[in-house]
Amino acid sequence: MTRVFSGVKPTGHLTLGNYLGAMRQWAAVDQHRADSLFCIVDLHALTVDHDPARVRRLSRQAATLLLASGLDPELCTVFLQSHVDEHTRLSYLLECVATDGEMRRMIQYKEKSAQERERGGSVRLSLLTYPVLMAADILAYGADEVPVGDDQTQHVELTRDLAVRFNQRYGHTFVVPKATPPKVAARVMNLQDPTSKMGKSDDSGPGIVYLLDEPDVVRKKVMRAVTDSGRVVEYDREARPGVANLLEILAACTGGNPESLAAVYDSYGALKKDTAEAVVEVLRPVQARHRELCADPAYVEGVLRDGAEKARAMARPIVDTAYRAIGLLPPVSEPSLSAAR
Ligand code: AMP
Ligand code: TRP
C-alpha cells in the first residue's frame, strides 16, 4: 500500500492556504487511499525566534484542527514530531550525507534568513539544517508520496537526492519519495499582496484568512482583497494576480476551475462576494467540529499518544537499518557483553 507522509508547522494559526493547499486533500483523499501519517512538526517551529508557551498552544491547536478538518485516527496516524525520537536520530545521519552548499541553495532558507537579518536578529543554525530534518521526517517512514503545497517541492526534491545518495553509498535503505501537490490551490496568495504566499507566520493579518476566523472577519478580508484597477474578470496570474487568486480560491472551494469561473463574472465585486461566501461555507464545518473537540481535550491527547506509538513502531526499524548501513555498530546487548568478558 502506498505510504503518505505530510506535516504542518505550529508557527502560527493555520490558514486557508494550509487548508486548501494541504489539509483538505489529506482528509478527503489521502487517508482513504493510502497508509497515511500526518505530523505536527513542532521541532521545525524552533528554527525561528519562538515563545515556548505559544508553540505549546499552537501545537495543540494544530492537532485539534487537523482532526476537525476530517482526519480520522481510525484511518491515519496523527502525531507530534517531538514525540518520536527517530526524526532527530535520522536527521543527524542525513546531515552526514547532505552538503553545506545544498542547504544554502534552499529558497526558503535564503528568504527567511534574509528576513531575520533585516530585523536585526540572528539566524539559527537549525534554520539552515531544517530541510534535512524534513527529509528525515519523510524517509524514516518509507513514505512514497508527500502531499504538500508548491512552496515545499524544493525540500521534497532535496529529500529525494539525499535518499538516492544514501542508497548509492550505503546500500538500499530508503524509499525515494515524490511530492504530490494539489491540482488547485497549490499556492494560495496573500489577499493584500497577491504576489506572495498566504503564510501563517506573516505579520499582515488582513491578507490572511485563518481557519478560525469568524465568518464576518472572513467576509471583510475577502471583500478588501487587493485586485487591480481594471474591470475585466480574467484568469491571468501574471497580469491580474489578485483576481487570479480569488478565482483559484473560489474554484478550490466550489470544485470549479478558475478559467471557466472567470467567464461567469463581470465585476470584481460579485467575484469577491461569492468567494467570501464560498470560503465561509468551507470553513463552517471545520469550525463547528473544532469547537466540539476543544470541549474534549482528553480525546485529542489520546489520539496523539496512540499516534506517536504507531509512528515509533514504523520508524524505528527503518532508522535502525540506516544506522547499521552507515557503519554504526549495534548497541551491545547484555548476553554478548558477558560473552565478551
Ligand atoms: P506550513 O504552514 O509551512 O507548515 O505548511 C503546511 C502545509 O500547507 C504544506 O504542505 C504547505 O505547502 C501548505 N501551504 C502552506 N501555505 C500555503 C498556501 N498559501 N497555499 C497552498 N499551500 C500552502
Ligand atoms: N517544511 C514543511 C512546511 O513548512 C513542513 C514539514 C516538515 C513537512 N516536515 C515535513 C511537510 C515532512 C511534509 C513532509 O510546510
CSV table of C-alpha atoms and ligand atoms in Angstrom, one decimal:
chain,number,residue,atom,x,y,z
A,1,MET,CA,0.0,0.0,0.0
A,2,THR,CA,1.2,3.5,-0.8
A,3,ARG,CA,2.5,5.3,2.2
A,4,VAL,CA,1.9,9.1,2.6
A,5,PHE,CA,3.6,11.5,5.0
A,6,SER,CA,3.0,15.2,5.4
A,7,GLY,CA,3.3,17.8,8.1
A,8,VAL,CA,2.4,21.2,9.3
A,9,LYS,CA,4.5,23.6,11.4
A,10,PRO,CA,3.0,25.1,14.6
A,11,THR,CA,4.5,28.5,13.9
A,12,GLY,CA,1.2,30.4,13.6
A,13,HIS,CA,-2.5,30.0,13.3
A,14,LEU,CA,-3.4,27.7,10.4
A,15,THR,CA,-4.6,29.5,7.3
A,16,LEU,CA,-6.9,28.9,4.3
A,17,GLY,CA,-3.7,28.2,2.4
A,18,ASN,CA,-2.8,25.3,4.7
A,19,TYR,CA,-6.3,24.0,4.3
A,20,LEU,CA,-6.9,24.3,0.6
A,21,GLY,CA,-3.2,23.5,-0.3
A,22,ALA,CA,-2.7,20.6,2.0
A,23,MET,CA,-5.1,19.5,4.8
A,24,ARG,CA,-8.2,19.2,2.8
A,25,GLN,CA,-6.6,16.7,0.4
A,26,TRP,CA,-5.2,14.8,3.3
A,27,ALA,CA,-8.6,14.3,4.8
A,28,ALA,CA,-10.7,13.9,1.6
A,29,VAL,CA,-8.3,11.8,-0.4
A,30,ASP,CA,-5.1,10.6,1.1
A,31,GLN,CA,-6.2,9.0,4.3
A,32,HIS,CA,-8.7,6.9,2.4
A,33,ARG,CA,-6.4,5.6,-0.3
A,34,ALA,CA,-3.0,5.3,1.5
A,35,ASP,CA,-1.4,4.4,4.7
A,36,SER,CA,-1.0,8.0,5.9
A,37,LEU,CA,0.9,9.8,8.6
A,38,PHE,CA,0.2,13.5,9.4
A,39,CYS,CA,2.6,15.1,11.7
A,40,ILE,CA,2.6,18.4,13.7
A,41,VAL,CA,6.3,19.2,13.1
A,42,ASP,CA,6.9,21.0,16.3
A,43,LEU,CA,10.7,20.8,16.2
A,44,HIS,CA,10.6,22.8,13.0
A,45,ALA,CA,8.8,25.6,14.9
A,46,LEU,CA,12.0,26.1,16.9
A,47,THR,CA,14.1,27.2,13.9
A,48,VAL,CA,13.0,30.8,14.2
A,49,ASP,CA,12.5,33.1,17.2
A,50,HIS,CA,9.9,31.4,19.3
A,51,ASP,CA,7.9,31.7,22.5
A,52,PRO,CA,7.7,28.3,24.3
A,53,ALA,CA,4.2,28.8,25.6
A,54,ARG,CA,3.0,29.8,22.1
A,55,VAL,CA,4.5,26.8,20.5
A,56,ARG,CA,2.7,24.5,23.0
A,57,ARG,CA,-0.6,26.3,22.4
A,58,LEU,CA,-0.2,26.2,18.6
A,59,SER,CA,0.8,22.6,18.6
A,60,ARG,CA,-2.4,21.6,20.5
A,61,GLN,CA,-4.4,23.8,18.2
A,62,ALA,CA,-2.9,22.4,15.1
A,63,ALA,CA,-3.7,18.8,16.3
A,64,THR,CA,-7.3,19.8,17.0
A,65,LEU,CA,-7.7,21.5,13.7
A,66,LEU,CA,-6.2,18.5,11.8
A,67,LEU,CA,-8.9,16.3,13.4
A,68,ALA,CA,-11.5,19.0,12.8
A,69,SER,CA,-10.7,19.1,9.2
A,70,GLY,CA,-11.6,15.4,8.9
A,71,LEU,CA,-8.5,13.4,9.7
A,72,ASP,CA,-9.8,10.2,11.2
A,73,PRO,CA,-7.4,8.4,13.6
A,74,GLU,CA,-9.0,5.1,12.6
A,75,LEU,CA,-7.7,5.7,9.1
A,76,CYS,CA,-4.5,7.6,9.5
A,77,THR,CA,-1.8,8.4,12.1
A,78,VAL,CA,-1.7,11.9,13.6
A,79,PHE,CA,1.1,12.7,16.0
A,80,LEU,CA,3.7,15.2,17.2
A,81,GLN,CA,7.2,15.1,15.7
A,82,SER,CA,8.9,15.6,19.1
A,83,HIS,CA,7.2,12.5,20.5
A,84,VAL,CA,9.1,10.2,18.1
A,85,ASP,CA,12.9,10.4,18.6
A,86,GLU,CA,13.5,8.7,15.3
A,87,HIS,CA,13.2,12.0,13.4
A,88,THR,CA,16.2,13.6,15.1
A,89,ARG,CA,18.2,10.3,15.2
A,90,LEU,CA,17.9,10.1,11.4
A,91,SER,CA,18.4,13.8,10.8
A,92,TYR,CA,22.0,13.5,12.1
A,93,LEU,CA,22.8,10.7,9.7
A,94,LEU,CA,21.4,12.7,6.8
A,95,GLU,CA,23.5,15.7,7.8
A,96,CYS,CA,26.4,13.4,7.1
A,97,VAL,CA,25.1,12.9,3.6
A,98,ALA,CA,23.9,16.4,2.7
A,99,THR,CA,26.3,19.3,1.8
A,100,ASP,CA,26.6,22.8,3.1
A,101,GLY,CA,26.1,24.2,-0.4
A,102,GLU,CA,22.9,22.2,-0.9
A,103,MET,CA,21.4,23.7,2.3
A,104,ARG,CA,22.4,27.3,1.3
A,105,ARG,CA,20.6,26.9,-2.0
A,106,MET,CA,17.2,26.3,-0.4
A,107,ILE,CA,14.9,29.2,-1.4
A,108,GLN,CA,13.1,29.2,1.9
A,109,TYR,CA,16.4,29.4,3.8
A,110,LYS,CA,17.5,32.3,1.7
A,111,GLU,CA,14.2,34.2,2.2
A,112,LYS,CA,13.8,33.5,5.9
A,113,SER,CA,17.5,34.2,6.8
A,114,ALA,CA,17.3,37.5,4.9
A,115,GLN,CA,14.2,38.5,6.7
A,116,GLU,CA,15.7,37.5,10.1
A,117,ARG,CA,18.8,39.6,9.3
A,118,GLU,CA,16.7,42.6,8.2
A,119,ARG,CA,15.0,42.5,11.6
A,120,GLY,CA,18.4,42.7,13.1
A,121,GLY,CA,18.1,39.1,14.5
A,122,SER,CA,20.4,36.2,14.3
A,123,VAL,CA,19.8,33.2,12.1
A,124,ARG,CA,19.6,29.9,14.0
A,125,LEU,CA,21.7,27.1,12.7
A,126,SER,CA,18.6,24.9,12.7
A,127,LEU,CA,17.1,27.1,10.0
A,128,LEU,CA,19.9,26.0,7.7
A,129,THR,CA,19.6,22.3,8.6
A,130,TYR,CA,15.8,22.3,8.7
A,131,PRO,CA,15.4,20.7,5.2
A,132,VAL,CA,17.5,17.7,6.5
A,133,LEU,CA,15.1,17.2,9.4
A,134,MET,CA,12.3,17.4,7.0
A,135,ALA,CA,13.9,14.7,4.8
A,136,ALA,CA,14.3,12.6,8.0
A,137,ASP,CA,10.6,13.1,8.7
A,138,ILE,CA,9.8,11.6,5.3
A,139,LEU,CA,12.5,8.9,4.9
A,140,ALA,CA,12.0,7.5,8.5
A,141,TYR,CA,8.6,6.2,7.4
A,142,GLY,CA,9.5,5.0,3.9
A,143,ALA,CA,6.9,7.4,2.5
A,144,ASP,CA,6.2,7.1,-1.2
A,145,GLU,CA,4.3,10.4,-1.5
A,146,VAL,CA,4.4,13.7,0.2
A,147,PRO,CA,1.3,15.8,-0.4
A,148,VAL,CA,2.4,19.4,0.1
A,149,GLY,CA,1.8,22.9,-1.4
A,150,ASP,CA,4.1,24.3,-4.1
A,151,ASP,CA,6.4,26.0,-1.6
A,152,GLN,CA,7.7,22.6,-0.3
A,153,THR,CA,8.6,21.0,-3.6
A,154,GLN,CA,12.2,22.0,-3.4
A,155,HIS,CA,12.5,20.4,0.0
A,156,VAL,CA,11.0,17.2,-1.3
A,157,GLU,CA,13.4,17.3,-4.2
A,158,LEU,CA,16.3,17.5,-1.7
A,159,THR,CA,14.8,14.6,0.2
A,160,ARG,CA,14.9,12.5,-3.0
A,161,ASP,CA,18.5,13.5,-3.6
A,162,LEU,CA,19.5,12.5,-0.1
A,163,ALA,CA,17.7,9.2,-0.3
A,164,VAL,CA,19.3,8.3,-3.6
A,165,ARG,CA,22.8,9.3,-2.4
A,166,PHE,CA,22.4,7.4,0.8
A,167,ASN,CA,21.2,4.3,-1.0
A,168,GLN,CA,24.1,4.5,-3.5
A,169,ARG,CA,26.7,4.9,-0.9
A,170,TYR,CA,25.5,2.6,1.8
A,171,GLY,CA,23.1,0.2,0.2
A,172,HIS,CA,19.4,0.3,-0.4
A,173,THR,CA,17.8,1.7,2.7
A,174,PHE,CA,15.3,4.4,1.8
A,175,VAL,CA,12.2,4.7,-0.4
A,176,VAL,CA,12.7,7.6,-2.8
A,177,PRO,CA,9.5,9.8,-2.3
A,178,LYS,CA,7.8,12.3,-4.5
A,179,ALA,CA,5.8,15.5,-3.9
A,180,THR,CA,2.1,15.4,-4.8
A,181,PRO,CA,0.8,19.0,-4.8
A,182,PRO,CA,-3.0,19.5,-5.1
A,183,LYS,CA,-4.4,20.3,-8.6
A,184,VAL,CA,-6.0,23.6,-7.5
A,185,ALA,CA,-4.8,25.9,-4.7
A,186,ALA,CA,-1.3,24.6,-4.5
A,187,ARG,CA,-0.3,28.2,-3.7
A,188,VAL,CA,-3.0,30.4,-2.1
A,189,MET,CA,-1.7,34.0,-2.2
A,190,ASN,CA,-1.9,36.8,0.4
A,191,LEU,CA,-5.1,38.8,-0.2
A,192,GLN,CA,-3.3,42.1,0.4
A,193,ASP,CA,-0.2,41.1,-1.6
A,194,PRO,CA,-1.2,38.6,-4.2
A,195,THR,CA,2.4,38.1,-5.3
A,196,SER,CA,3.4,36.5,-2.1
A,197,LYS,CA,2.1,33.3,-0.4
A,198,MET,CA,-0.6,33.4,2.3
A,199,GLY,CA,1.8,32.3,5.0
A,200,LYS,CA,0.7,31.8,8.6
A,201,SER,CA,3.9,33.3,10.1
A,202,ASP,CA,3.5,36.6,8.3
A,203,ASP,CA,2.5,39.6,10.3
A,204,SER,CA,0.0,41.1,7.9
A,205,GLY,CA,-3.3,39.8,9.3
A,206,PRO,CA,-5.7,41.5,6.8
A,207,GLY,CA,-4.4,39.5,3.8
A,208,ILE,CA,-4.6,36.1,5.6
A,209,VAL,CA,-7.7,34.1,6.2
A,210,TYR,CA,-7.3,32.0,9.3
A,211,LEU,CA,-9.2,28.8,9.7
A,212,LEU,CA,-10.7,30.0,12.9
A,213,ASP,CA,-11.7,33.5,11.6
A,214,GLU,CA,-15.3,34.3,12.3
A,215,PRO,CA,-17.5,34.5,9.1
A,216,ASP,CA,-17.7,38.3,9.2
A,217,VAL,CA,-14.0,38.6,9.5
A,218,VAL,CA,-13.6,36.2,6.5
A,219,ARG,CA,-16.0,38.3,4.5
A,220,LYS,CA,-14.3,41.6,5.4
A,221,LYS,CA,-10.8,40.2,4.4
A,222,VAL,CA,-12.1,38.8,1.1
A,223,MET,CA,-14.1,41.9,0.2
A,224,ARG,CA,-11.0,44.1,0.9
A,225,ALA,CA,-8.7,41.8,-1.2
A,226,VAL,CA,-6.3,43.8,-3.5
A,227,THR,CA,-7.2,43.4,-7.1
A,228,ASP,CA,-6.1,45.8,-9.9
A,229,SER,CA,-7.7,48.9,-11.4
A,230,GLY,CA,-9.2,47.0,-14.4
A,231,ARG,CA,-12.7,45.6,-14.6
A,232,VAL,CA,-12.3,42.6,-16.7
A,233,VAL,CA,-12.5,39.3,-14.8
A,234,GLU,CA,-10.0,37.0,-16.5
A,235,TYR,CA,-7.7,34.3,-15.2
A,236,ASP,CA,-4.2,35.6,-15.7
A,237,ARG,CA,-1.7,35.0,-12.9
A,238,GLU,CA,0.9,37.4,-14.3
A,239,ALA,CA,-1.3,40.3,-15.3
A,240,ARG,CA,-4.0,40.1,-12.7
A,241,PRO,CA,-2.6,38.2,-9.7
A,242,GLY,CA,-5.2,39.4,-7.2
A,243,VAL,CA,-8.2,38.3,-9.4
A,244,ALA,CA,-6.5,35.0,-10.3
A,245,ASN,CA,-6.0,34.3,-6.6
A,246,LEU,CA,-9.7,34.9,-5.9
A,247,LEU,CA,-10.7,32.7,-8.8
A,248,GLU,CA,-8.4,29.9,-7.6
A,249,ILE,CA,-9.8,30.2,-4.1
A,250,LEU,CA,-13.4,30.1,-5.4
A,251,ALA,CA,-12.6,27.2,-7.6
A,252,ALA,CA,-10.9,25.3,-4.8
A,253,CYS,CA,-13.9,25.9,-2.5
A,254,THR,CA,-16.6,25.1,-5.1
A,255,GLY,CA,-14.9,22.4,-7.1
A,256,GLY,CA,-14.9,24.5,-10.3
A,257,ASN,CA,-12.0,25.6,-12.3
A,258,PRO,CA,-10.6,29.2,-12.4
A,259,GLU,CA,-10.7,29.7,-16.2
A,260,SER,CA,-14.4,28.8,-16.6
A,261,LEU,CA,-15.4,30.7,-13.4
A,262,ALA,CA,-13.8,33.9,-14.9
A,263,ALA,CA,-16.3,33.8,-17.7
A,264,VAL,CA,-19.2,33.9,-15.2
A,265,TYR,CA,-18.3,37.2,-13.6
A,266,ASP,CA,-18.5,40.7,-15.0
A,267,SER,CA,-17.4,42.6,-11.9
A,268,TYR,CA,-14.8,42.2,-9.2
A,269,GLY,CA,-17.4,43.0,-6.5
A,270,ALA,CA,-19.5,40.0,-7.5
A,271,LEU,CA,-16.5,37.7,-7.6
A,272,LYS,CA,-15.4,38.8,-4.2
A,273,LYS,CA,-18.8,38.3,-2.7
A,274,ASP,CA,-19.2,34.8,-4.0
A,275,THR,CA,-15.6,33.9,-3.0
A,276,ALA,CA,-16.2,35.2,0.5
A,277,GLU,CA,-19.4,33.1,0.9
A,278,ALA,CA,-17.7,30.0,-0.6
A,279,VAL,CA,-14.8,30.4,2.0
A,280,VAL,CA,-17.3,30.8,4.9
A,281,GLU,CA,-19.1,27.7,3.8
A,282,VAL,CA,-15.9,25.6,3.5
A,283,LEU,CA,-14.8,26.7,7.0
A,284,ARG,CA,-18.1,26.3,8.7
A,285,PRO,CA,-18.0,22.5,9.4
A,286,VAL,CA,-14.3,22.7,10.3
A,287,GLN,CA,-15.0,25.4,12.9
A,288,ALA,CA,-18.0,23.5,14.3
A,289,ARG,CA,-16.0,20.3,14.7
A,290,HIS,CA,-13.2,22.3,16.2
A,291,ARG,CA,-15.5,23.7,18.9
A,292,GLU,CA,-16.6,20.2,19.8
A,293,LEU,CA,-13.1,18.9,20.0
A,294,CYS,CA,-12.0,21.8,22.2
A,295,ALA,CA,-14.5,20.6,24.7
A,296,ASP,CA,-12.8,17.2,24.8
A,297,PRO,CA,-9.1,17.7,25.1
A,298,ALA,CA,-8.6,14.2,26.6
A,299,TYR,CA,-9.7,12.8,23.2
A,300,VAL,CA,-7.2,14.8,21.3
A,301,GLU,CA,-4.4,13.8,23.7
A,302,GLY,CA,-5.3,10.2,23.3
A,303,VAL,CA,-5.1,10.5,19.6
A,304,LEU,CA,-1.7,12.0,19.8
A,305,ARG,CA,-0.5,9.3,22.3
A,306,ASP,CA,-1.7,6.4,20.1
A,307,GLY,CA,-0.4,8.2,17.0
A,308,ALA,CA,3.1,8.6,18.4
A,309,GLU,CA,3.2,4.9,19.4
A,310,LYS,CA,2.2,3.8,16.0
A,311,ALA,CA,4.6,6.1,14.3
A,312,ARG,CA,7.5,5.0,16.5
A,313,ALA,CA,6.9,1.4,15.6
A,314,MET,CA,7.0,2.2,11.9
A,315,ALA,CA,10.1,4.5,12.0
A,316,ARG,CA,12.3,2.5,14.4
A,317,PRO,CA,13.3,-0.4,12.1
A,318,ILE,CA,14.0,1.9,9.2
A,319,VAL,CA,16.2,4.2,11.2
A,320,ASP,CA,18.0,1.3,12.8
A,321,THR,CA,18.7,-0.1,9.3
A,322,ALA,CA,20.2,3.3,8.3
A,323,TYR,CA,22.4,3.3,11.5
A,324,ARG,CA,23.8,-0.1,10.6
A,325,ALA,CA,24.2,0.7,6.9
A,326,ILE,CA,26.2,3.8,7.5
A,327,GLY,CA,28.7,2.0,9.7
A,328,LEU,CA,27.5,2.3,13.3
A,329,LEU,CA,27.7,-0.8,15.4
A,330,PRO,CA,24.5,-2.0,17.1
A,331,PRO,CA,24.4,-1.5,20.8
A,332,VAL,CA,25.9,-4.5,22.6
A,333,SER,CA,23.2,-6.5,24.3
A,334,GLU,CA,23.6,-8.0,27.8
A,335,PRO,CA,24.3,-11.6,26.8
A,336,SER,CA,27.1,-10.7,24.3
A,337,LEU,CA,28.6,-8.3,26.8
A,338,SER,CA,29.1,-11.2,29.2
A,339,ALA,CA,30.3,-13.4,26.4
A,340,ALA,CA,33.0,-10.9,25.7
A,341,ARG,CA,34.3,-10.9,29.2
B,1,AMP,P1,3.3,25.2,6.8
B,1,AMP,O1,2.3,26.3,7.0
B,1,AMP,O2,4.5,25.8,6.1
B,1,AMP,O3,3.6,24.4,7.9
B,1,AMP,O4,2.7,24.3,5.6
B,1,AMP,C1,1.9,23.2,5.9
B,1,AMP,C2,1.3,22.7,4.5
B,1,AMP,O5,0.5,23.7,4.0
B,1,AMP,C3,2.4,22.5,3.5
B,1,AMP,O6,2.1,21.4,2.7
B,1,AMP,C4,2.4,23.7,2.7
B,1,AMP,O7,2.8,23.5,1.3
B,1,AMP,C5,0.9,24.1,2.7
B,1,AMP,N1,0.7,25.5,2.5
B,1,AMP,C6,1.1,26.5,3.3
B,1,AMP,N2,0.7,27.7,2.9
B,1,AMP,C7,0.1,27.5,1.7
B,1,AMP,C8,-0.5,28.4,0.7
B,1,AMP,N3,-0.6,29.7,0.9
B,1,AMP,N4,-1.1,27.8,-0.3
B,1,AMP,C9,-1.0,26.5,-0.5
B,1,AMP,N5,-0.5,25.6,0.3
B,1,AMP,C10,0.1,26.1,1.5
B,2,TRP,N1,8.5,22.1,5.9
B,2,TRP,C1,7.1,21.9,5.8
B,2,TRP,C2,6.4,23.3,5.7
B,2,TRP,O1,7.0,24.3,6.1
B,2,TRP,C3,6.6,21.2,7.0
B,2,TRP,C4,7.1,19.8,7.0
B,2,TRP,C5,8.1,19.4,7.9
B,2,TRP,C6,6.8,18.7,6.2
B,2,TRP,N2,8.4,18.1,7.6
B,2,TRP,C7,7.6,17.7,6.6
B,2,TRP,C8,5.9,18.6,5.2
B,2,TRP,C9,7.6,16.4,6.0
B,2,TRP,C10,5.9,17.3,4.5
B,2,TRP,C11,6.7,16.3,5.0
B,2,TRP,O2,5.3,23.3,5.3
